[in-house]
Amino acid sequence: TDHSLLHSLNKFSTMVKLFRAASLLLVSISGSNARSFSSAVTAFVSSPGARRTFGTTAASLNAASGPLPIKGGEEIMSQKAHGTSEKPVQKDLLWGCDNETADRICNFNRHYAEHAGYWQTTKYLEEVDMSQPTKYYDSVTGKLLFTAPVGRSMEAYLKESASHGWPSFRDEEVNWDYVRVLDNGECVSTEGTHLGHNLPDSSGNRYCINLVCIAGKPEE
């Protein structure tokens, strides 16, 4: 009887720890709907790979041979055929991201962002791979911009993103072939897509990126 009771207590303790870890993802959940809340908990708790730490990938090493971030000039964001880009965002963006919002933020904006927690109101937490790093492509050009998580677990990546309100990437998760940071901290693609801003913290550079700007599909 004592053995059975101890076994039951251990199972209960494990469940409490899993639920507590899942709840960390929802720090900024106030803007999410009930479906997003349920999906976040279900996806995280049922994913055995969420705490696995992933190693460095080639994407982060392409152009990054010097100090980071790699800086860009204001000319990158000069006016082009469609705002600061040559064309509108792709149709049918991933995770149900709104095209009108994406086009406005990517191509006709230098300072503003999707509202904090927006990424949690999309299908992102339902559909993102919890067991492997995900590649994030420019919503305009389809070029690879970020790969995450790298050098940390999915749990750590999602926890940080939830805490700050936007998907948050670190130096090693950036594809520096196509990403630049301007003097004012604005993070952009090399072809003029506004992405977000670099907001460093005690751990280093932290690129807070609009999900609508990296919801594209790979260029063909």
PDB file of C-alpha atoms in Angstrom:
ATOM      1  CA  THR A   1       0.000   0.000   0.000  1.00  0.00           C
ATOM      2  CA  ASP A   2       2.807   2.382   0.897  1.00  0.00           C
ATOM      3  CA  HIS A   3       4.514   1.533  -2.376  1.00  0.00           C
ATOM      4  CA  SER A   4       1.342   2.272  -4.375  1.00  0.00           C
ATOM      5  CA  LEU A   5       0.841   5.561  -2.559  1.00  0.00           C
ATOM      6  CA  LEU A   6       4.429   6.618  -3.247  1.00  0.00           C
ATOM      7  CA  HIS A   7       4.032   5.690  -6.906  1.00  0.00           C
ATOM      8  CA  SER A   8       0.860   7.793  -7.178  1.00  0.00           C
ATOM      9  CA  LEU A   9       2.507  10.771  -5.503  1.00  0.00           C
ATOM     10  CA  ASN A  10       5.458  10.588  -7.898  1.00  0.00           C
ATOM     11  CA  LYS A  11       3.112  10.550 -10.898  1.00  0.00           C
ATOM     12  CA  PHE A  12       1.207  13.532  -9.524  1.00  0.00           C
ATOM     13  CA  SER A  13       4.441  15.438  -8.898  1.00  0.00           C
ATOM     14  CA  THR A  14       5.555  14.817 -12.476  1.00  0.00           C
ATOM     15  CA  MET A  15       2.252  16.101 -13.852  1.00  0.00           C
ATOM     16  CA  VAL A  16       2.482  19.253 -11.758  1.00  0.00           C
ATOM     17  CA  LYS A  17       5.992  19.945 -13.073  1.00  0.00           C
ATOM     18  CA  LEU A  18       4.871  19.471 -16.675  1.00  0.00           C
ATOM     19  CA  PHE A  19       1.879  21.768 -16.252  1.00  0.00           C
ATOM     20  CA  ARG A  20       4.037  24.419 -14.555  1.00  0.00           C
ATOM     21  CA  ALA A  21       6.534  24.302 -17.422  1.00  0.00           C
ATOM     22  CA  ALA A  22       3.757  24.596 -19.974  1.00  0.00           C
ATOM     23  CA  SER A  23       2.279  27.575 -18.173  1.00  0.00           C
ATOM     24  CA  LEU A  24       5.549  29.460 -18.614  1.00  0.00           C
ATOM     25  CA  LEU A  25       4.746  29.634 -22.305  1.00  0.00           C
ATOM     26  CA  LEU A  26       1.636  31.628 -21.567  1.00  0.00           C
ATOM     27  CA  VAL A  27       3.035  34.641 -19.757  1.00  0.00           C
ATOM     28  CA  SER A  28       1.694  36.885 -22.500  1.00  0.00           C
ATOM     29  CA  ILE A  29      -1.405  34.834 -23.227  1.00  0.00           C
ATOM     30  CA  SER A  30      -3.872  37.619 -22.379  1.00  0.00           C
ATOM     31  CA  GLY A  31      -4.421  38.363 -26.052  1.00  0.00           C
ATOM     32  CA  SER A  32      -4.918  34.704 -27.022  1.00  0.00           C
ATOM     33  CA  ASN A  33      -8.175  32.917 -27.508  1.00  0.00           C
ATOM     34  CA  ALA A  34      -9.185  29.740 -25.731  1.00  0.00           C
ATOM     35  CA  ARG A  35      -8.092  27.559 -28.618  1.00  0.00           C
ATOM     36  CA  SER A  36      -4.560  28.994 -28.538  1.00  0.00           C
ATOM     37  CA  PHE A  37      -4.375  28.454 -24.784  1.00  0.00           C
ATOM     38  CA  SER A  38      -5.463  24.835 -25.051  1.00  0.00           C
ATOM     39  CA  SER A  39      -3.182  24.160 -28.007  1.00  0.00           C
ATOM     40  CA  ALA A  40      -0.160  25.667 -26.276  1.00  0.00           C
ATOM     41  CA  VAL A  41      -0.574  23.444 -23.231  1.00  0.00           C
ATOM     42  CA  THR A  42      -1.381  20.321 -25.244  1.00  0.00           C
ATOM     43  CA  ALA A  43       1.440  20.787 -27.753  1.00  0.00           C
ATOM     44  CA  PHE A  44       4.033  21.487 -25.103  1.00  0.00           C
ATOM     45  CA  VAL A  45       3.154  18.826 -22.548  1.00  0.00           C
ATOM     46  CA  SER A  46       2.796  16.114 -25.193  1.00  0.00           C
ATOM     47  CA  SER A  47       6.111  16.955 -26.849  1.00  0.00           C
ATOM     48  CA  PRO A  48       9.025  14.900 -25.479  1.00  0.00           C
ATOM     49  CA  GLY A  49      11.554  16.934 -27.460  1.00  0.00           C
ATOM     50  CA  ALA A  50      10.619  20.333 -26.047  1.00  0.00           C
ATOM     51  CA  ARG A  51      13.536  20.364 -23.614  1.00  0.00           C
ATOM     52  CA  ARG A  52      16.126  19.022 -26.017  1.00  0.00           C
ATOM     53  CA  THR A  53      18.967  21.469 -26.725  1.00  0.00           C
ATOM     54  CA  PHE A  54      19.789  21.849 -30.415  1.00  0.00           C
ATOM     55  CA  GLY A  55      23.290  22.498 -31.732  1.00  0.00           C
ATOM     56  CA  THR A  56      24.559  25.258 -34.009  1.00  0.00           C
ATOM     57  CA  THR A  57      23.376  25.110 -37.617  1.00  0.00           C
ATOM     58  CA  ALA A  58      25.061  26.328 -40.791  1.00  0.00           C
ATOM     59  CA  ALA A  59      22.413  29.024 -41.274  1.00  0.00           C
ATOM     60  CA  SER A  60      23.877  31.093 -38.450  1.00  0.00           C
ATOM     61  CA  LEU A  61      27.431  30.873 -39.789  1.00  0.00           C
ATOM     62  CA  ASN A  62      27.020  31.936 -43.405  1.00  0.00           C
ATOM     63  CA  ALA A  63      28.043  35.601 -43.290  1.00  0.00           C
ATOM     64  CA  ALA A  64      28.867  35.856 -39.591  1.00  0.00           C
ATOM     65  CA  SER A  65      32.652  35.939 -39.456  1.00  0.00           C
ATOM     66  CA  GLY A  66      32.941  39.169 -37.457  1.00  0.00           C
ATOM     67  CA  PRO A  67      31.151  41.021 -34.642  1.00  0.00           C
ATOM     68  CA  LEU A  68      27.411  40.671 -34.425  1.00  0.00           C
ATOM     69  CA  PRO A  69      24.983  41.937 -35.378  1.00  0.00           C
ATOM     70  CA  ILE A  70      25.996  42.601 -38.968  1.00  0.00           C
ATOM     71  CA  LYS A  71      25.125  46.219 -39.645  1.00  0.00           C
ATOM     72  CA  GLY A  72      23.346  47.603 -42.675  1.00  0.00           C
ATOM     73  CA  GLY A  73      22.860  51.074 -44.098  1.00  0.00           C
ATOM     74  CA  GLU A  74      19.705  53.121 -44.462  1.00  0.00           C
ATOM     75  CA  GLU A  75      19.811  52.551 -48.228  1.00  0.00           C
ATOM     76  CA  ILE A  76      18.465  49.032 -47.667  1.00  0.00           C
ATOM     77  CA  MET A  77      15.127  50.552 -46.719  1.00  0.00           C
ATOM     78  CA  SER A  78      14.897  52.986 -49.632  1.00  0.00           C
ATOM     79  CA  GLN A  79      11.575  53.272 -51.440  1.00  0.00           C
ATOM     80  CA  LYS A  80      11.021  50.631 -54.096  1.00  0.00           C
ATOM     81  CA  ALA A  81       8.162  49.351 -56.240  1.00  0.00           C
ATOM     82  CA  HIS A  82       6.105  48.291 -53.219  1.00  0.00           C
ATOM     83  CA  GLY A  83       7.065  50.372 -50.218  1.00  0.00           C
ATOM     84  CA  THR A  84      10.518  49.291 -49.048  1.00  0.00           C
ATOM     85  CA  SER A  85      10.246  46.045 -51.046  1.00  0.00           C
ATOM     86  CA  GLU A  86       9.908  45.184 -54.705  1.00  0.00           C
ATOM     87  CA  LYS A  87       6.652  43.250 -54.222  1.00  0.00           C
ATOM     88  CA  PRO A  88       3.891  42.478 -51.702  1.00  0.00           C
ATOM     89  CA  VAL A  89       4.024  39.680 -49.163  1.00  0.00           C
ATOM     90  CA  GLN A  90       3.231  36.147 -50.283  1.00  0.00           C
ATOM     91  CA  LYS A  91      -0.335  34.930 -50.321  1.00  0.00           C
ATOM     92  CA  ASP A  92      -1.416  32.267 -47.818  1.00  0.00           C
ATOM     93  CA  LEU A  93       1.204  32.992 -45.180  1.00  0.00           C
ATOM     94  CA  LEU A  94       1.973  30.281 -42.658  1.00  0.00           C
ATOM     95  CA  TRP A  95       0.146  29.857 -39.355  1.00  0.00           C
ATOM     96  CA  GLY A  96      -2.854  31.861 -40.545  1.00  0.00           C
ATOM     97  CA  CYS A  97      -0.999  35.181 -40.384  1.00  0.00           C
ATOM     98  CA  ASP A  98      -3.062  38.070 -41.742  1.00  0.00           C
ATOM     99  CA  ASN A  99      -1.822  39.213 -45.163  1.00  0.00           C
ATOM    100  CA  GLU A 100      -2.965  42.827 -44.849  1.00  0.00           C
ATOM    101  CA  THR A 101      -1.213  43.201 -41.490  1.00  0.00           C
ATOM    102  CA  ALA A 102       1.882  41.484 -42.839  1.00  0.00           C
ATOM    103  CA  ASP A 103       2.100  43.677 -45.932  1.00  0.00           C
ATOM    104  CA  ARG A 104       1.690  46.844 -43.899  1.00  0.00           C
ATOM    105  CA  ILE A 105       4.331  45.909 -41.328  1.00  0.00           C
ATOM    106  CA  CYS A 106       6.806  44.397 -43.799  1.00  0.00           C
ATOM    107  CA  ASN A 107       6.666  47.000 -46.547  1.00  0.00           C
ATOM    108  CA  PHE A 108       5.167  50.264 -45.297  1.00  0.00           C
ATOM    109  CA  ASN A 109       6.513  50.528 -41.779  1.00  0.00           C
ATOM    110  CA  ARG A 110       9.732  51.316 -39.966  1.00  0.00           C
ATOM    111  CA  HIS A 111       8.731  51.559 -36.309  1.00  0.00           C
ATOM    112  CA  TYR A 112       5.528  49.710 -35.483  1.00  0.00           C
ATOM    113  CA  ALA A 113       4.842  46.051 -34.776  1.00  0.00           C
ATOM    114  CA  GLU A 114       2.096  43.478 -34.555  1.00  0.00           C
ATOM    115  CA  HIS A 115       0.575  43.706 -31.073  1.00  0.00           C
ATOM    116  CA  ALA A 116       2.351  41.906 -28.242  1.00  0.00           C
ATOM    117  CA  GLY A 117       1.265  38.286 -28.081  1.00  0.00           C
ATOM    118  CA  TYR A 118      -0.131  38.276 -31.633  1.00  0.00           C
ATOM    119  CA  TRP A 119       1.928  35.205 -32.504  1.00  0.00           C
ATOM    120  CA  GLN A 120       0.084  33.253 -29.801  1.00  0.00           C
ATOM    121  CA  THR A 121      -3.306  34.048 -31.364  1.00  0.00           C
ATOM    122  CA  THR A 122      -2.301  32.412 -34.669  1.00  0.00           C
ATOM    123  CA  LYS A 123      -2.023  28.692 -35.393  1.00  0.00           C
ATOM    124  CA  TYR A 124       1.699  28.853 -34.658  1.00  0.00           C
ATOM    125  CA  LEU A 125       1.642  26.930 -31.369  1.00  0.00           C
ATOM    126  CA  GLU A 126      -0.597  24.286 -32.925  1.00  0.00           C
ATOM    127  CA  GLU A 127       1.513  23.743 -36.020  1.00  0.00           C
ATOM    128  CA  VAL A 128       5.162  24.491 -35.180  1.00  0.00           C
ATOM    129  CA  ASP A 129       7.429  21.449 -34.823  1.00  0.00           C
ATOM    130  CA  MET A 130       8.172  21.043 -31.117  1.00  0.00           C
ATOM    131  CA  SER A 131      10.815  18.371 -31.703  1.00  0.00           C
ATOM    132  CA  GLN A 132      13.059  19.997 -34.336  1.00  0.00           C
ATOM    133  CA  PRO A 133      14.338  23.509 -35.156  1.00  0.00           C
ATOM    134  CA  THR A 134      12.027  25.472 -37.446  1.00  0.00           C
ATOM    135  CA  LYS A 135      13.189  27.529 -40.435  1.00  0.00           C
ATOM    136  CA  TYR A 136      11.595  30.971 -40.797  1.00  0.00           C
ATOM    137  CA  TYR A 137      11.346  32.551 -44.241  1.00  0.00           C
ATOM    138  CA  ASP A 138      10.891  36.162 -45.349  1.00  0.00           C
ATOM    139  CA  SER A 139       7.176  36.814 -45.947  1.00  0.00           C
ATOM    140  CA  VAL A 140       8.080  38.817 -49.052  1.00  0.00           C
ATOM    141  CA  THR A 141      11.044  37.072 -50.681  1.00  0.00           C
ATOM    142  CA  GLY A 142      10.880  33.564 -49.238  1.00  0.00           C
ATOM    143  CA  LYS A 143      14.533  33.669 -48.224  1.00  0.00           C
ATOM    144  CA  LEU A 144      15.663  31.907 -45.061  1.00  0.00           C
ATOM    145  CA  LEU A 145      16.094  34.430 -42.238  1.00  0.00           C
ATOM    146  CA  PHE A 146      16.053  32.519 -38.946  1.00  0.00           C
ATOM    147  CA  THR A 147      16.341  28.976 -37.634  1.00  0.00           C
ATOM    148  CA  ALA A 148      15.263  28.262 -34.056  1.00  0.00           C
ATOM    149  CA  PRO A 149      15.927  26.931 -31.576  1.00  0.00           C
ATOM    150  CA  VAL A 150      19.721  26.764 -31.921  1.00  0.00           C
ATOM    151  CA  GLY A 151      21.932  26.296 -28.879  1.00  0.00           C
ATOM    152  CA  ARG A 152      18.896  26.007 -26.589  1.00  0.00           C
ATOM    153  CA  SER A 153      15.728  23.997 -26.183  1.00  0.00           C
ATOM    154  CA  MET A 154      12.339  24.683 -27.742  1.00  0.00           C
ATOM    155  CA  GLU A 155      11.064  25.241 -24.220  1.00  0.00           C
ATOM    156  CA  ALA A 156      13.627  28.013 -23.661  1.00  0.00           C
ATOM    157  CA  TYR A 157      12.882  29.648 -27.020  1.00  0.00           C
ATOM    158  CA  LEU A 158       9.114  29.661 -26.472  1.00  0.00           C
ATOM    159  CA  LYS A 159       9.447  30.822 -22.871  1.00  0.00           C
ATOM    160  CA  GLU A 160      11.554  33.811 -23.915  1.00  0.00           C
ATOM    161  CA  SER A 161       9.235  34.664 -26.815  1.00  0.00           C
ATOM    162  CA  ALA A 162       6.182  34.528 -24.548  1.00  0.00           C
ATOM    163  CA  SER A 163       7.895  36.676 -21.939  1.00  0.00           C
ATOM    164  CA  HIS A 164       8.723  39.447 -24.431  1.00  0.00           C
ATOM    165  CA  GLY A 165       5.597  39.210 -26.573  1.00  0.00           C
ATOM    166  CA  TRP A 166       7.272  38.465 -29.920  1.00  0.00           C
ATOM    167  CA  PRO A 167       9.304  35.605 -31.380  1.00  0.00           C
ATOM    168  CA  SER A 168      12.790  36.294 -30.013  1.00  0.00           C
ATOM    169  CA  PHE A 169      15.952  35.077 -31.701  1.00  0.00           C
ATOM    170  CA  ARG A 170      19.618  35.054 -30.668  1.00  0.00           C
ATOM    171  CA  ASP A 171      22.752  35.641 -32.772  1.00  0.00           C
ATOM    172  CA  GLU A 172      23.269  31.985 -33.636  1.00  0.00           C
ATOM    173  CA  GLU A 173      19.671  31.672 -34.858  1.00  0.00           C
ATOM    174  CA  VAL A 174      20.047  34.387 -37.520  1.00  0.00           C
ATOM    175  CA  ASN A 175      20.958  33.743 -41.159  1.00  0.00           C
ATOM    176  CA  TRP A 176      23.305  36.673 -41.634  1.00  0.00           C
ATOM    177  CA  ASP A 177      23.337  36.235 -45.404  1.00  0.00           C
ATOM    178  CA  TYR A 178      19.962  38.004 -45.525  1.00  0.00           C
ATOM    179  CA  VAL A 179      19.520  39.860 -42.210  1.00  0.00           C
ATOM    180  CA  ARG A 180      20.947  43.245 -41.213  1.00  0.00           C
ATOM    181  CA  VAL A 181      20.550  45.573 -38.235  1.00  0.00           C
ATOM    182  CA  LEU A 182      20.531  49.345 -38.754  1.00  0.00           C
ATOM    183  CA  ASP A 183      22.148  51.843 -36.383  1.00  0.00           C
ATOM    184  CA  ASN A 184      18.827  52.479 -34.628  1.00  0.00           C
ATOM    185  CA  GLY A 185      18.346  48.762 -33.900  1.00  0.00           C
ATOM    186  CA  GLU A 186      15.843  48.125 -36.671  1.00  0.00           C
ATOM    187  CA  CYS A 187      16.156  44.574 -37.955  1.00  0.00           C
ATOM    188  CA  VAL A 188      15.570  44.199 -41.704  1.00  0.00           C
ATOM    189  CA  SER A 189      16.136  41.817 -44.574  1.00  0.00           C
ATOM    190  CA  THR A 190      18.774  42.669 -47.149  1.00  0.00           C
ATOM    191  CA  GLU A 191      15.982  43.322 -49.674  1.00  0.00           C
ATOM    192  CA  GLY A 192      14.033  45.798 -47.578  1.00  0.00           C
ATOM    193  CA  THR A 193      11.591  43.797 -45.461  1.00  0.00           C
ATOM    194  CA  HIS A 194      11.064  45.305 -42.009  1.00  0.00           C
ATOM    195  CA  LEU A 195      11.382  42.463 -39.482  1.00  0.00           C
ATOM    196  CA  GLY A 196      11.526  43.951 -35.989  1.00  0.00           C
ATOM    197  CA  HIS A 197      14.194  45.331 -33.659  1.00  0.00           C
ATOM    198  CA  ASN A 198      17.280  44.246 -31.788  1.00  0.00           C
ATOM    199  CA  LEU A 199      16.566  44.744 -28.090  1.00  0.00           C
ATOM    200  CA  PRO A 200      19.641  43.417 -26.248  1.00  0.00           C
ATOM    201  CA  ASP A 201      19.385  42.110 -22.707  1.00  0.00           C
ATOM    202  CA  SER A 202      21.848  40.687 -20.183  1.00  0.00           C
ATOM    203  CA  SER A 203      22.305  37.585 -22.352  1.00  0.00           C
ATOM    204  CA  GLY A 204      23.252  39.536 -25.487  1.00  0.00           C
ATOM    205  CA  ASN A 205      21.535  40.539 -28.700  1.00  0.00           C
ATOM    206  CA  ARG A 206      17.843  39.662 -28.819  1.00  0.00           C
ATOM    207  CA  TYR A 207      16.022  40.076 -32.107  1.00  0.00           C
ATOM    208  CA  CYS A 208      12.314  40.615 -31.424  1.00  0.00           C
ATOM    209  CA  ILE A 209      10.652  39.784 -34.724  1.00  0.00           C
ATOM    210  CA  ASN A 210       7.104  40.115 -36.022  1.00  0.00           C
ATOM    211  CA  LEU A 211       5.727  36.676 -36.861  1.00  0.00           C
ATOM    212  CA  VAL A 212       3.894  38.146 -39.867  1.00  0.00           C
ATOM    213  CA  CYS A 213       7.280  39.105 -41.348  1.00  0.00           C
ATOM    214  CA  ILE A 214       8.744  35.595 -41.155  1.00  0.00           C
ATOM    215  CA  ALA A 215       5.696  33.529 -42.105  1.00  0.00           C
ATOM    216  CA  GLY A 216       6.708  33.050 -45.722  1.00  0.00           C
ATOM    217  CA  LYS A 217       7.340  29.888 -47.700  1.00  0.00           C
ATOM    218  CA  PRO A 218      10.752  29.065 -49.215  1.00  0.00           C
ATOM    219  CA  GLU A 219      11.549  30.777 -52.496  1.00  0.00           C
ATOM    220  CA  GLU A 220      11.320  28.462 -55.475  1.00  0.00           C
TER     221      GLU A 220
END
